[in-house]
């Protein structure tokens, strides 16, 4: 695929963000779901790369994904089934990523859990992801943090009871601005 695909993708996602306000649920009630979709097309039917691709960005207002809304999740760690395996297609976002979770998530929900946390298929001890989303783990360690730890960090955010979670866009230290993604 040509490099221009990425610039088109970025432009289309930006335009989706311009959706009319009435299409966007209020905070804590849902969000505007934006999903890029690339579909192989063209006059071919078989196990071969498509000669053409159709690219679109799907946008739709959605309610909270989990029954608990934005409340805490009750995750079940799955040890029998795996969402992605070595040599599989787990590194690519495709429909094949979701089929392996149906049995495990059905069992977890029958037991009262919100979702399933998957471990790696090889060692069965390293956290991979949750059925429906990524998982981020913060291990809080109380220590003196040097300013270089902050300026060299990949991502910085602030949090507090009234603040929620707010990303830091930049930090200026000794007249030098450190931009954060």
Short mmCIF file of C-alpha atoms in Angstrom, two decimals:
data_model
loop_
_atom_site.label_atom_id
_atom_site.label_comp_id
_atom_site.label_asym_id
_atom_site.label_seq_id
_atom_site.Cartn_x
_atom_site.Cartn_y
_atom_site.Cartn_z
CA UNK A 1 0.00 0.00 0.00
CA UNK A 2 1.20 3.49 -0.75
CA UNK A 3 2.46 5.82 1.96
CA UNK A 4 -0.32 8.28 1.01
CA UNK A 5 -2.80 5.87 2.67
CA UNK A 6 -1.63 7.09 6.08
CA UNK A 7 -2.15 10.76 5.26
CA UNK A 8 -5.64 9.99 3.89
CA UNK A 9 -6.40 7.97 7.03
CA UNK A 10 -5.34 10.83 9.30
CA UNK A 11 -7.37 13.37 7.30
CA UNK A 12 -10.51 11.19 7.36
CA UNK A 13 -10.26 10.65 11.11
CA UNK A 14 -9.89 14.40 11.64
CA UNK A 15 -13.03 15.00 9.60
CA UNK A 16 -14.95 12.45 11.69
CA UNK A 17 -14.13 14.52 14.75
CA UNK A 18 -16.11 17.35 13.17
CA UNK A 19 -19.33 15.38 13.66
CA UNK A 20 -22.32 17.45 14.78
CA UNK A 21 -22.36 17.83 18.57
CA UNK A 22 -25.75 16.07 18.81
CA UNK A 23 -24.08 12.91 17.45
CA UNK A 24 -21.60 12.80 20.33
CA UNK A 25 -22.87 11.40 23.65
CA UNK A 26 -22.18 13.52 26.75
CA UNK A 27 -19.17 12.63 28.94
CA UNK A 28 -19.56 9.34 30.89
CA UNK A 29 -22.60 8.39 28.74
CA UNK A 30 -20.68 7.17 25.69
CA UNK A 31 -18.40 8.38 22.93
CA UNK A 32 -18.02 8.85 19.20
CA UNK A 33 -16.65 5.51 17.96
CA UNK A 34 -14.25 6.01 15.07
CA UNK A 35 -12.98 2.92 13.26
CA UNK A 36 -10.89 2.88 10.09
CA UNK A 37 -11.80 0.01 7.79
CA UNK A 38 -9.73 -1.34 4.91
CA UNK A 39 -11.49 -3.92 2.72
CA UNK A 40 -9.88 -5.88 -0.08
CA UNK A 41 -11.89 -5.37 -3.25
CA UNK A 42 -11.58 -5.92 -6.97
CA UNK A 43 -12.36 -8.80 -9.33
CA UNK A 44 -10.85 -11.67 -7.32
CA UNK A 45 -12.27 -14.39 -5.14
CA UNK A 46 -9.72 -16.63 -3.48
CA UNK A 47 -6.75 -16.74 -1.16
CA UNK A 48 -4.71 -14.00 -2.74
CA UNK A 49 -4.08 -10.35 -1.92
CA UNK A 50 -6.76 -8.10 -3.34
CA UNK A 51 -5.79 -6.06 -6.39
CA UNK A 52 -7.59 -3.03 -4.94
CA UNK A 53 -8.60 -1.76 -1.52
CA UNK A 54 -11.53 0.29 -0.33
CA UNK A 55 -10.75 2.50 2.65
CA UNK A 56 -13.35 4.18 4.82
CA UNK A 57 -13.70 5.56 8.29
CA UNK A 58 -16.81 4.43 10.15
CA UNK A 59 -18.10 6.79 12.85
CA UNK A 60 -21.05 6.20 15.14
CA UNK A 61 -22.21 7.43 18.53
CA UNK A 62 -22.06 4.60 21.06
CA UNK A 63 -23.06 4.18 24.68
CA UNK A 64 -20.66 2.88 27.31
CA UNK A 65 -19.31 -0.50 26.28
CA UNK A 66 -19.54 -2.06 29.72
CA UNK A 67 -22.67 -2.46 31.82
CA UNK A 68 -20.91 -0.65 34.67
CA UNK A 69 -20.35 2.38 32.43
CA UNK A 70 -17.11 4.00 33.48
CA UNK A 71 -17.07 2.13 36.80
CA UNK A 72 -14.40 -0.40 37.71
CA UNK A 73 -14.25 -3.67 35.76
CA UNK A 74 -14.26 -7.15 37.28
CA UNK A 75 -11.81 -9.04 35.04
CA UNK A 76 -11.35 -12.81 34.82
CA UNK A 77 -7.87 -14.09 33.94
CA UNK A 78 -8.22 -16.76 31.24
CA UNK A 79 -5.67 -19.59 31.36
CA UNK A 80 -7.21 -22.03 28.85
CA UNK A 81 -7.96 -19.85 25.80
CA UNK A 82 -5.67 -17.30 24.15
CA UNK A 83 -6.61 -14.25 22.14
CA UNK A 84 -3.47 -14.24 20.01
CA UNK A 85 -0.79 -16.88 19.43
CA UNK A 86 2.82 -16.82 18.26
CA UNK A 87 2.88 -16.77 14.49
CA UNK A 88 -0.80 -15.80 14.35
CA UNK A 89 -2.48 -12.61 13.19
CA UNK A 90 -2.71 -10.98 16.64
CA UNK A 91 -0.48 -8.09 15.60
CA UNK A 92 -3.01 -7.01 12.97
CA UNK A 93 -6.44 -5.62 13.82
CA UNK A 94 -8.77 -7.94 11.93
CA UNK A 95 -12.02 -9.80 12.46
CA UNK A 96 -9.94 -12.90 13.22
CA UNK A 97 -8.87 -11.28 16.50
CA UNK A 98 -12.37 -11.46 17.92
CA UNK A 99 -13.57 -15.00 17.15
CA UNK A 100 -11.24 -16.67 19.71
CA UNK A 101 -12.72 -14.64 22.59
CA UNK A 102 -16.38 -15.60 22.25
CA UNK A 103 -16.28 -18.79 24.30
CA UNK A 104 -14.07 -17.34 27.03
CA UNK A 105 -16.03 -14.10 27.37
CA UNK A 106 -19.36 -15.97 27.45
CA UNK A 107 -18.08 -18.15 30.30
CA UNK A 108 -16.72 -15.13 32.17
CA UNK A 109 -19.97 -13.16 31.84
CA UNK A 110 -22.00 -16.18 33.03
CA UNK A 111 -19.83 -16.07 36.17
CA UNK A 112 -20.49 -12.36 36.70
CA UNK A 113 -17.25 -10.91 35.28
CA UNK A 114 -17.10 -7.81 33.06
CA UNK A 115 -14.49 -9.09 30.63
CA UNK A 116 -11.52 -11.42 30.19
CA UNK A 117 -7.84 -10.64 30.69
CA UNK A 118 -5.67 -12.82 28.44
CA UNK A 119 -2.17 -14.08 29.10
CA UNK A 120 0.43 -14.83 26.41
CA UNK A 121 0.05 -18.23 24.73
CA UNK A 122 3.68 -19.27 25.08
CA UNK A 123 4.48 -18.67 28.77
CA UNK A 124 0.93 -18.25 30.08
CA UNK A 125 2.01 -15.59 32.55
CA UNK A 126 2.54 -12.33 30.66
CA UNK A 127 -0.43 -10.00 30.35
CA UNK A 128 -1.52 -9.46 26.73
CA UNK A 129 -4.86 -7.65 26.64
CA UNK A 130 -8.54 -7.72 27.51
CA UNK A 131 -11.12 -9.12 25.04
CA UNK A 132 -12.47 -5.74 24.04
CA UNK A 133 -9.61 -3.36 24.76
CA UNK A 134 -6.01 -2.76 25.69
CA UNK A 135 -4.95 -2.80 29.33
CA UNK A 136 -2.53 -0.42 30.97
CA UNK A 137 -0.84 -1.25 34.24
CA UNK A 138 0.70 1.40 36.45
CA UNK A 139 2.89 0.30 39.29
CA UNK A 140 3.18 3.16 41.74
CA UNK A 141 6.52 3.45 43.43
CA UNK A 142 7.14 6.16 45.99
CA UNK A 143 10.55 7.67 45.35
CA UNK A 144 12.17 10.93 44.36
CA UNK A 145 11.60 11.46 40.64
CA UNK A 146 14.36 13.26 38.81
CA UNK A 147 13.31 15.87 36.27
CA UNK A 148 15.15 13.87 33.58
CA UNK A 149 12.76 10.96 34.24
CA UNK A 150 9.91 13.29 33.34
CA UNK A 151 11.51 14.96 30.31
CA UNK A 152 12.66 11.58 28.90
CA UNK A 153 9.30 9.84 29.50
CA UNK A 154 7.23 8.61 26.57
CA UNK A 155 4.01 9.82 28.17
CA UNK A 156 3.15 12.01 31.14
CA UNK A 157 -0.27 12.63 32.70
CA UNK A 158 -1.74 14.25 35.76
CA UNK A 159 -4.51 12.77 37.86
CA UNK A 160 -6.49 13.66 40.92
CA UNK A 161 -9.95 13.20 42.38
CA UNK A 162 -11.39 16.33 40.76
CA UNK A 163 -9.06 16.32 37.76
CA UNK A 164 -9.61 12.80 36.40
CA UNK A 165 -6.81 11.86 33.99
CA UNK A 166 -5.30 14.69 31.96
CA UNK A 167 -2.41 14.20 29.49
CA UNK A 168 0.56 16.56 29.63
CA UNK A 169 1.27 18.09 26.21
CA UNK A 170 4.60 19.68 27.04
CA UNK A 171 6.96 20.51 29.88
CA UNK A 172 9.33 23.47 29.76
CA UNK A 173 12.43 23.08 31.90
CA UNK A 174 15.31 25.58 31.91
CA UNK A 175 13.91 27.28 28.79
CA UNK A 176 13.74 23.98 26.86
CA UNK A 177 10.32 22.67 25.83
CA UNK A 178 9.77 18.92 25.94
CA UNK A 179 6.76 17.94 23.82
CA UNK A 180 4.78 14.86 24.82
CA UNK A 181 2.56 12.83 22.46
#
